[in-house]
């Protein structure tokens, strides 16, 4: 519960930072999950009403709730895409119906890459997405780790994986950092989730077994 709340607070912090400090007006939120307060478009459009947001998930129940509950400002846009996280061509093609991919976009992969096992090449997902984005775009990731509490996390992951087909993979700091495809990281880098720019949070953070970070796609990457 603490981890879920902390991850939600991180979403609000990073989206607010991107919209306020970085001038981002387009967001691609992949693996959004069921709608909850302070969703991406709510936070972004509170900063700038013309923000455009595309949510991606492959759970039909999530998409039904999203279409019913996630409504945009008249000035902006809020769309929903049914696609698998690993199908990056479909995600990019669908997102391009709402977002202008020739302009900066912030991609959010929050608490979702730990559902991709090593055999499916999780590092290839953010790399493929980043390669299609304009310079000045951003990539945000949060990810489960066992670095802080190896015993409890290992036990919890094993229990989860016996019940759920998708499974979970906790990763180390080095492994999570590698998911950013070598892109330059925004300060403070890949850190415990509650330590990512906590001054921007409205409430004090609680410990959570996740890392978080934000990377920028530079203009000279080609």
PDB file of C-alpha atoms in Angstrom:
ATOM      1  CA  UNK A   1       0.000   0.000   0.000  1.00  0.00           C
ATOM      2  CA  UNK A   2       2.796   2.401   0.910  1.00  0.00           C
ATOM      3  CA  UNK A   3       4.533   1.626  -2.377  1.00  0.00           C
ATOM      4  CA  UNK A   4       1.388   2.241  -4.421  1.00  0.00           C
ATOM      5  CA  UNK A   5       0.747   5.552  -2.698  1.00  0.00           C
ATOM      6  CA  UNK A   6       4.363   6.619  -3.066  1.00  0.00           C
ATOM      7  CA  UNK A   7       4.325   5.740  -6.758  1.00  0.00           C
ATOM      8  CA  UNK A   8       1.172   7.799  -7.243  1.00  0.00           C
ATOM      9  CA  UNK A   9       2.815  10.717  -5.486  1.00  0.00           C
ATOM     10  CA  UNK A  10       5.847  10.348  -7.742  1.00  0.00           C
ATOM     11  CA  UNK A  11       3.584  10.467 -10.801  1.00  0.00           C
ATOM     12  CA  UNK A  12       2.168  13.785  -9.634  1.00  0.00           C
ATOM     13  CA  UNK A  13       5.624  15.198  -8.869  1.00  0.00           C
ATOM     14  CA  UNK A  14       7.212  14.187 -12.141  1.00  0.00           C
ATOM     15  CA  UNK A  15       4.268  15.298 -14.309  1.00  0.00           C
ATOM     16  CA  UNK A  16       4.108  18.629 -12.505  1.00  0.00           C
ATOM     17  CA  UNK A  17       7.870  19.063 -12.925  1.00  0.00           C
ATOM     18  CA  UNK A  18       7.671  18.224 -16.630  1.00  0.00           C
ATOM     19  CA  UNK A  19       4.772  20.575 -17.290  1.00  0.00           C
ATOM     20  CA  UNK A  20       6.022  23.434 -15.116  1.00  0.00           C
ATOM     21  CA  UNK A  21       9.802  23.326 -15.335  1.00  0.00           C
ATOM     22  CA  UNK A  22      10.322  21.642 -18.710  1.00  0.00           C
ATOM     23  CA  UNK A  23       7.400  23.048 -20.693  1.00  0.00           C
ATOM     24  CA  UNK A  24       6.125  19.615 -21.740  1.00  0.00           C
ATOM     25  CA  UNK A  25       2.603  19.652 -23.149  1.00  0.00           C
ATOM     26  CA  UNK A  26       2.341  16.048 -24.398  1.00  0.00           C
ATOM     27  CA  UNK A  27       2.320  12.915 -22.239  1.00  0.00           C
ATOM     28  CA  UNK A  28       2.242   9.206 -23.100  1.00  0.00           C
ATOM     29  CA  UNK A  29       1.317   7.245 -19.960  1.00  0.00           C
ATOM     30  CA  UNK A  30       1.907   3.526 -20.571  1.00  0.00           C
ATOM     31  CA  UNK A  31       0.449   0.998 -18.148  1.00  0.00           C
ATOM     32  CA  UNK A  32      -1.793   3.570 -16.539  1.00  0.00           C
ATOM     33  CA  UNK A  33      -3.931   1.146 -14.488  1.00  0.00           C
ATOM     34  CA  UNK A  34      -7.344   1.988 -13.063  1.00  0.00           C
ATOM     35  CA  UNK A  35      -8.196   5.696 -12.827  1.00  0.00           C
ATOM     36  CA  UNK A  36      -7.364   7.364  -9.520  1.00  0.00           C
ATOM     37  CA  UNK A  37      -7.172  10.939  -8.202  1.00  0.00           C
ATOM     38  CA  UNK A  38      -4.384  13.100  -9.655  1.00  0.00           C
ATOM     39  CA  UNK A  39      -4.196  11.215 -12.930  1.00  0.00           C
ATOM     40  CA  UNK A  40      -1.638  12.383 -15.475  1.00  0.00           C
ATOM     41  CA  UNK A  41      -3.988  14.636 -17.432  1.00  0.00           C
ATOM     42  CA  UNK A  42      -5.389  16.217 -14.261  1.00  0.00           C
ATOM     43  CA  UNK A  43      -1.941  17.165 -12.991  1.00  0.00           C
ATOM     44  CA  UNK A  44      -0.677  18.309 -16.391  1.00  0.00           C
ATOM     45  CA  UNK A  45      -3.780  20.274 -17.348  1.00  0.00           C
ATOM     46  CA  UNK A  46      -3.804  21.998 -13.963  1.00  0.00           C
ATOM     47  CA  UNK A  47      -0.511  23.530 -15.108  1.00  0.00           C
ATOM     48  CA  UNK A  48      -1.474  24.080 -18.757  1.00  0.00           C
ATOM     49  CA  UNK A  49      -4.981  23.391 -19.998  1.00  0.00           C
ATOM     50  CA  UNK A  50      -3.790  22.588 -23.515  1.00  0.00           C
ATOM     51  CA  UNK A  51      -1.811  19.496 -22.455  1.00  0.00           C
ATOM     52  CA  UNK A  52      -2.489  16.388 -24.522  1.00  0.00           C
ATOM     53  CA  UNK A  53      -2.375  12.953 -22.881  1.00  0.00           C
ATOM     54  CA  UNK A  54      -2.589   9.417 -24.216  1.00  0.00           C
ATOM     55  CA  UNK A  55      -3.128   6.555 -21.782  1.00  0.00           C
ATOM     56  CA  UNK A  56      -2.070   3.040 -22.796  1.00  0.00           C
ATOM     57  CA  UNK A  57      -3.161  -0.226 -21.216  1.00  0.00           C
ATOM     58  CA  UNK A  58      -4.142  -3.706 -22.370  1.00  0.00           C
ATOM     59  CA  UNK A  59      -6.695  -4.420 -19.644  1.00  0.00           C
ATOM     60  CA  UNK A  60     -10.243  -4.006 -21.036  1.00  0.00           C
ATOM     61  CA  UNK A  61     -11.577  -3.099 -17.586  1.00  0.00           C
ATOM     62  CA  UNK A  62      -9.015  -0.306 -17.257  1.00  0.00           C
ATOM     63  CA  UNK A  63      -9.955   1.084 -20.664  1.00  0.00           C
ATOM     64  CA  UNK A  64     -13.684   1.037 -19.882  1.00  0.00           C
ATOM     65  CA  UNK A  65     -13.118   2.964 -16.659  1.00  0.00           C
ATOM     66  CA  UNK A  66     -10.696   5.336 -18.371  1.00  0.00           C
ATOM     67  CA  UNK A  67     -13.120   6.283 -21.118  1.00  0.00           C
ATOM     68  CA  UNK A  68     -15.832   6.914 -18.537  1.00  0.00           C
ATOM     69  CA  UNK A  69     -13.825   8.801 -15.923  1.00  0.00           C
ATOM     70  CA  UNK A  70     -10.814  10.436 -17.538  1.00  0.00           C
ATOM     71  CA  UNK A  71     -12.107  13.570 -19.244  1.00  0.00           C
ATOM     72  CA  UNK A  72      -9.987  16.356 -20.659  1.00  0.00           C
ATOM     73  CA  UNK A  73     -10.226  20.119 -20.579  1.00  0.00           C
ATOM     74  CA  UNK A  74     -11.753  21.572 -23.772  1.00  0.00           C
ATOM     75  CA  UNK A  75      -8.385  23.103 -24.656  1.00  0.00           C
ATOM     76  CA  UNK A  76      -6.458  19.831 -24.327  1.00  0.00           C
ATOM     77  CA  UNK A  77      -6.976  16.199 -25.244  1.00  0.00           C
ATOM     78  CA  UNK A  78      -7.185  12.870 -23.450  1.00  0.00           C
ATOM     79  CA  UNK A  79      -7.158   9.632 -25.424  1.00  0.00           C
ATOM     80  CA  UNK A  80      -6.952   5.920 -24.575  1.00  0.00           C
ATOM     81  CA  UNK A  81      -5.108   3.187 -26.412  1.00  0.00           C
ATOM     82  CA  UNK A  82      -5.476  -0.577 -26.090  1.00  0.00           C
ATOM     83  CA  UNK A  83      -1.965  -1.953 -26.614  1.00  0.00           C
ATOM     84  CA  UNK A  84       0.582  -4.227 -24.997  1.00  0.00           C
ATOM     85  CA  UNK A  85       3.615  -2.619 -23.390  1.00  0.00           C
ATOM     86  CA  UNK A  86       5.925  -4.756 -25.517  1.00  0.00           C
ATOM     87  CA  UNK A  87       4.292  -3.704 -28.804  1.00  0.00           C
ATOM     88  CA  UNK A  88       6.052  -0.381 -29.148  1.00  0.00           C
ATOM     89  CA  UNK A  89       5.190   0.100 -32.870  1.00  0.00           C
ATOM     90  CA  UNK A  90       1.469  -0.145 -32.063  1.00  0.00           C
ATOM     91  CA  UNK A  91       1.844   2.242 -29.122  1.00  0.00           C
ATOM     92  CA  UNK A  92       3.678   4.830 -31.183  1.00  0.00           C
ATOM     93  CA  UNK A  93       1.268   4.538 -34.121  1.00  0.00           C
ATOM     94  CA  UNK A  94      -1.742   4.889 -31.853  1.00  0.00           C
ATOM     95  CA  UNK A  95      -0.241   7.760 -29.864  1.00  0.00           C
ATOM     96  CA  UNK A  96       0.510   9.623 -33.091  1.00  0.00           C
ATOM     97  CA  UNK A  97      -3.246   9.965 -33.668  1.00  0.00           C
ATOM     98  CA  UNK A  98      -3.373  12.382 -30.720  1.00  0.00           C
ATOM     99  CA  UNK A  99       0.205  13.506 -30.073  1.00  0.00           C
ATOM    100  CA  UNK A 100       2.628  15.236 -32.419  1.00  0.00           C
ATOM    101  CA  UNK A 101       5.685  13.007 -32.154  1.00  0.00           C
ATOM    102  CA  UNK A 102       7.808  15.596 -33.967  1.00  0.00           C
ATOM    103  CA  UNK A 103       7.489  17.700 -30.796  1.00  0.00           C
ATOM    104  CA  UNK A 104       8.665  16.805 -27.258  1.00  0.00           C
ATOM    105  CA  UNK A 105       6.687  14.122 -25.446  1.00  0.00           C
ATOM    106  CA  UNK A 106       7.069  12.772 -21.929  1.00  0.00           C
ATOM    107  CA  UNK A 107       6.766   8.978 -21.760  1.00  0.00           C
ATOM    108  CA  UNK A 108       5.766   7.556 -18.373  1.00  0.00           C
ATOM    109  CA  UNK A 109       6.643   3.931 -17.581  1.00  0.00           C
ATOM    110  CA  UNK A 110       5.664   3.903 -13.937  1.00  0.00           C
ATOM    111  CA  UNK A 111       5.606   0.623 -12.017  1.00  0.00           C
ATOM    112  CA  UNK A 112       5.152  -1.340 -15.234  1.00  0.00           C
ATOM    113  CA  UNK A 113       8.529  -2.587 -16.510  1.00  0.00           C
ATOM    114  CA  UNK A 114       8.860  -4.945 -13.548  1.00  0.00           C
ATOM    115  CA  UNK A 115       6.050  -6.958 -15.163  1.00  0.00           C
ATOM    116  CA  UNK A 116       8.336  -7.672 -18.141  1.00  0.00           C
ATOM    117  CA  UNK A 117      10.625 -10.676 -17.506  1.00  0.00           C
ATOM    118  CA  UNK A 118      14.272 -10.614 -18.520  1.00  0.00           C
ATOM    119  CA  UNK A 119      13.587 -13.049 -21.368  1.00  0.00           C
ATOM    120  CA  UNK A 120      11.358 -10.434 -23.039  1.00  0.00           C
ATOM    121  CA  UNK A 121      14.110  -7.811 -23.089  1.00  0.00           C
ATOM    122  CA  UNK A 122      12.645  -5.040 -20.908  1.00  0.00           C
ATOM    123  CA  UNK A 123      15.472  -2.633 -21.787  1.00  0.00           C
ATOM    124  CA  UNK A 124      14.410  -2.717 -25.429  1.00  0.00           C
ATOM    125  CA  UNK A 125      11.040  -1.136 -24.629  1.00  0.00           C
ATOM    126  CA  UNK A 126      12.196   2.295 -23.410  1.00  0.00           C
ATOM    127  CA  UNK A 127      14.993   2.248 -25.994  1.00  0.00           C
ATOM    128  CA  UNK A 128      12.493   1.726 -28.826  1.00  0.00           C
ATOM    129  CA  UNK A 129      10.182   4.410 -27.503  1.00  0.00           C
ATOM    130  CA  UNK A 130      12.999   6.902 -26.995  1.00  0.00           C
ATOM    131  CA  UNK A 131      14.340   6.332 -30.498  1.00  0.00           C
ATOM    132  CA  UNK A 132      11.040   7.534 -31.967  1.00  0.00           C
ATOM    133  CA  UNK A 133      10.731  10.683 -29.868  1.00  0.00           C
ATOM    134  CA  UNK A 134      11.790  14.233 -30.680  1.00  0.00           C
ATOM    135  CA  UNK A 135      14.799  15.825 -28.981  1.00  0.00           C
ATOM    136  CA  UNK A 136      13.727  17.466 -25.751  1.00  0.00           C
ATOM    137  CA  UNK A 137      11.407  14.579 -24.891  1.00  0.00           C
ATOM    138  CA  UNK A 138      11.595  12.826 -21.539  1.00  0.00           C
ATOM    139  CA  UNK A 139      11.380   9.279 -20.197  1.00  0.00           C
ATOM    140  CA  UNK A 140      10.232   8.606 -16.616  1.00  0.00           C
ATOM    141  CA  UNK A 141      10.540   5.173 -15.002  1.00  0.00           C
ATOM    142  CA  UNK A 142       9.695   3.757 -11.598  1.00  0.00           C
ATOM    143  CA  UNK A 143      10.518   0.142 -10.846  1.00  0.00           C
ATOM    144  CA  UNK A 144      10.315  -2.422  -8.058  1.00  0.00           C
ATOM    145  CA  UNK A 145      13.584  -3.285  -6.303  1.00  0.00           C
ATOM    146  CA  UNK A 146      14.744  -5.637  -3.585  1.00  0.00           C
ATOM    147  CA  UNK A 147      17.773  -3.505  -2.740  1.00  0.00           C
ATOM    148  CA  UNK A 148      16.255  -1.977   0.394  1.00  0.00           C
ATOM    149  CA  UNK A 149      14.523  -5.034   1.878  1.00  0.00           C
ATOM    150  CA  UNK A 150      15.755  -8.159   0.046  1.00  0.00           C
ATOM    151  CA  UNK A 151      14.001 -10.708   2.257  1.00  0.00           C
ATOM    152  CA  UNK A 152      10.491  -9.267   2.316  1.00  0.00           C
ATOM    153  CA  UNK A 153      10.570  -8.266  -1.358  1.00  0.00           C
ATOM    154  CA  UNK A 154      11.801 -11.690  -2.471  1.00  0.00           C
ATOM    155  CA  UNK A 155       9.097 -13.383  -0.406  1.00  0.00           C
ATOM    156  CA  UNK A 156       6.428 -11.056  -1.746  1.00  0.00           C
ATOM    157  CA  UNK A 157       7.538 -11.488  -5.359  1.00  0.00           C
ATOM    158  CA  UNK A 158       7.564 -15.277  -5.029  1.00  0.00           C
ATOM    159  CA  UNK A 159       4.067 -15.272  -3.517  1.00  0.00           C
ATOM    160  CA  UNK A 160       2.783 -12.956  -6.272  1.00  0.00           C
ATOM    161  CA  UNK A 161       4.372 -14.999  -9.037  1.00  0.00           C
ATOM    162  CA  UNK A 162       2.696 -18.201  -7.870  1.00  0.00           C
ATOM    163  CA  UNK A 163      -0.708 -16.564  -8.281  1.00  0.00           C
ATOM    164  CA  UNK A 164      -0.390 -14.224 -11.259  1.00  0.00           C
ATOM    165  CA  UNK A 165       0.701 -15.385 -14.728  1.00  0.00           C
ATOM    166  CA  UNK A 166       2.432 -12.130 -15.662  1.00  0.00           C
ATOM    167  CA  UNK A 167       4.807 -12.248 -12.710  1.00  0.00           C
ATOM    168  CA  UNK A 168       7.099  -9.633 -11.205  1.00  0.00           C
ATOM    169  CA  UNK A 169      10.854  -9.080 -11.497  1.00  0.00           C
ATOM    170  CA  UNK A 170      12.545  -6.895  -8.903  1.00  0.00           C
ATOM    171  CA  UNK A 171      15.735  -5.273 -10.230  1.00  0.00           C
ATOM    172  CA  UNK A 172      18.824  -3.653  -8.754  1.00  0.00           C
ATOM    173  CA  UNK A 173      19.858  -0.035  -9.022  1.00  0.00           C
ATOM    174  CA  UNK A 174      22.234  -0.861 -11.869  1.00  0.00           C
ATOM    175  CA  UNK A 175      19.548  -2.817 -13.720  1.00  0.00           C
ATOM    176  CA  UNK A 176      16.953  -0.046 -13.349  1.00  0.00           C
ATOM    177  CA  UNK A 177      19.481   2.562 -14.467  1.00  0.00           C
ATOM    178  CA  UNK A 178      20.199   0.467 -17.570  1.00  0.00           C
ATOM    179  CA  UNK A 179      16.524   0.733 -18.557  1.00  0.00           C
ATOM    180  CA  UNK A 180      17.097   4.408 -19.417  1.00  0.00           C
ATOM    181  CA  UNK A 181      18.995   3.365 -22.557  1.00  0.00           C
ATOM    182  CA  UNK A 182      22.029   5.505 -21.759  1.00  0.00           C
ATOM    183  CA  UNK A 183      20.055   8.764 -21.927  1.00  0.00           C
ATOM    184  CA  UNK A 184      21.239  11.633 -19.713  1.00  0.00           C
ATOM    185  CA  UNK A 185      19.459  11.594 -16.384  1.00  0.00           C
ATOM    186  CA  UNK A 186      17.806  14.603 -14.797  1.00  0.00           C
ATOM    187  CA  UNK A 187      19.027  15.308 -11.261  1.00  0.00           C
ATOM    188  CA  UNK A 188      18.970  13.551  -8.835  1.00  0.00           C
ATOM    189  CA  UNK A 189      19.291  10.530 -11.182  1.00  0.00           C
ATOM    190  CA  UNK A 190      17.934   7.092 -10.319  1.00  0.00           C
ATOM    191  CA  UNK A 191      17.140   7.214  -6.615  1.00  0.00           C
ATOM    192  CA  UNK A 192      14.719   5.664  -4.123  1.00  0.00           C
ATOM    193  CA  UNK A 193      11.314   6.776  -5.343  1.00  0.00           C
ATOM    194  CA  UNK A 194      10.468   8.951  -2.335  1.00  0.00           C
ATOM    195  CA  UNK A 195      13.793  10.791  -2.727  1.00  0.00           C
ATOM    196  CA  UNK A 196      13.100  11.985  -6.281  1.00  0.00           C
ATOM    197  CA  UNK A 197      12.630  15.748  -5.823  1.00  0.00           C
ATOM    198  CA  UNK A 198      10.675  15.335  -2.567  1.00  0.00           C
ATOM    199  CA  UNK A 199      10.474  19.108  -2.101  1.00  0.00           C
ATOM    200  CA  UNK A 200       7.888  19.124  -4.889  1.00  0.00           C
ATOM    201  CA  UNK A 201       5.647  16.733  -2.960  1.00  0.00           C
ATOM    202  CA  UNK A 202       2.645  18.030  -1.077  1.00  0.00           C
ATOM    203  CA  UNK A 203       3.119  15.437   1.672  1.00  0.00           C
ATOM    204  CA  UNK A 204       6.125  13.693   3.175  1.00  0.00           C
ATOM    205  CA  UNK A 205       7.092  10.459   1.469  1.00  0.00           C
ATOM    206  CA  UNK A 206       6.948   7.001   3.004  1.00  0.00           C
ATOM    207  CA  UNK A 207       9.519   4.282   2.354  1.00  0.00           C
ATOM    208  CA  UNK A 208       8.820   2.321  -0.817  1.00  0.00           C
ATOM    209  CA  UNK A 209      10.640  -0.537  -2.541  1.00  0.00           C
ATOM    210  CA  UNK A 210      10.957   1.275  -5.848  1.00  0.00           C
ATOM    211  CA  UNK A 211      13.546   3.280  -7.730  1.00  0.00           C
ATOM    212  CA  UNK A 212      12.586   6.228  -9.894  1.00  0.00           C
ATOM    213  CA  UNK A 213      14.283   8.467 -12.393  1.00  0.00           C
ATOM    214  CA  UNK A 214      13.791  10.810 -15.316  1.00  0.00           C
ATOM    215  CA  UNK A 215      15.915  11.051 -18.473  1.00  0.00           C
ATOM    216  CA  UNK A 216      15.980  13.610 -21.266  1.00  0.00           C
ATOM    217  CA  UNK A 217      16.430  12.887 -24.952  1.00  0.00           C
ATOM    218  CA  UNK A 218      19.161  15.313 -26.040  1.00  0.00           C
ATOM    219  CA  UNK A 219      19.190  17.271 -29.248  1.00  0.00           C
ATOM    220  CA  UNK A 220      22.502  15.787 -30.361  1.00  0.00           C
ATOM    221  CA  UNK A 221      21.646  12.116 -29.897  1.00  0.00           C
ATOM    222  CA  UNK A 222      21.748  11.454 -33.675  1.00  0.00           C
TER     223      UNK A 222
END
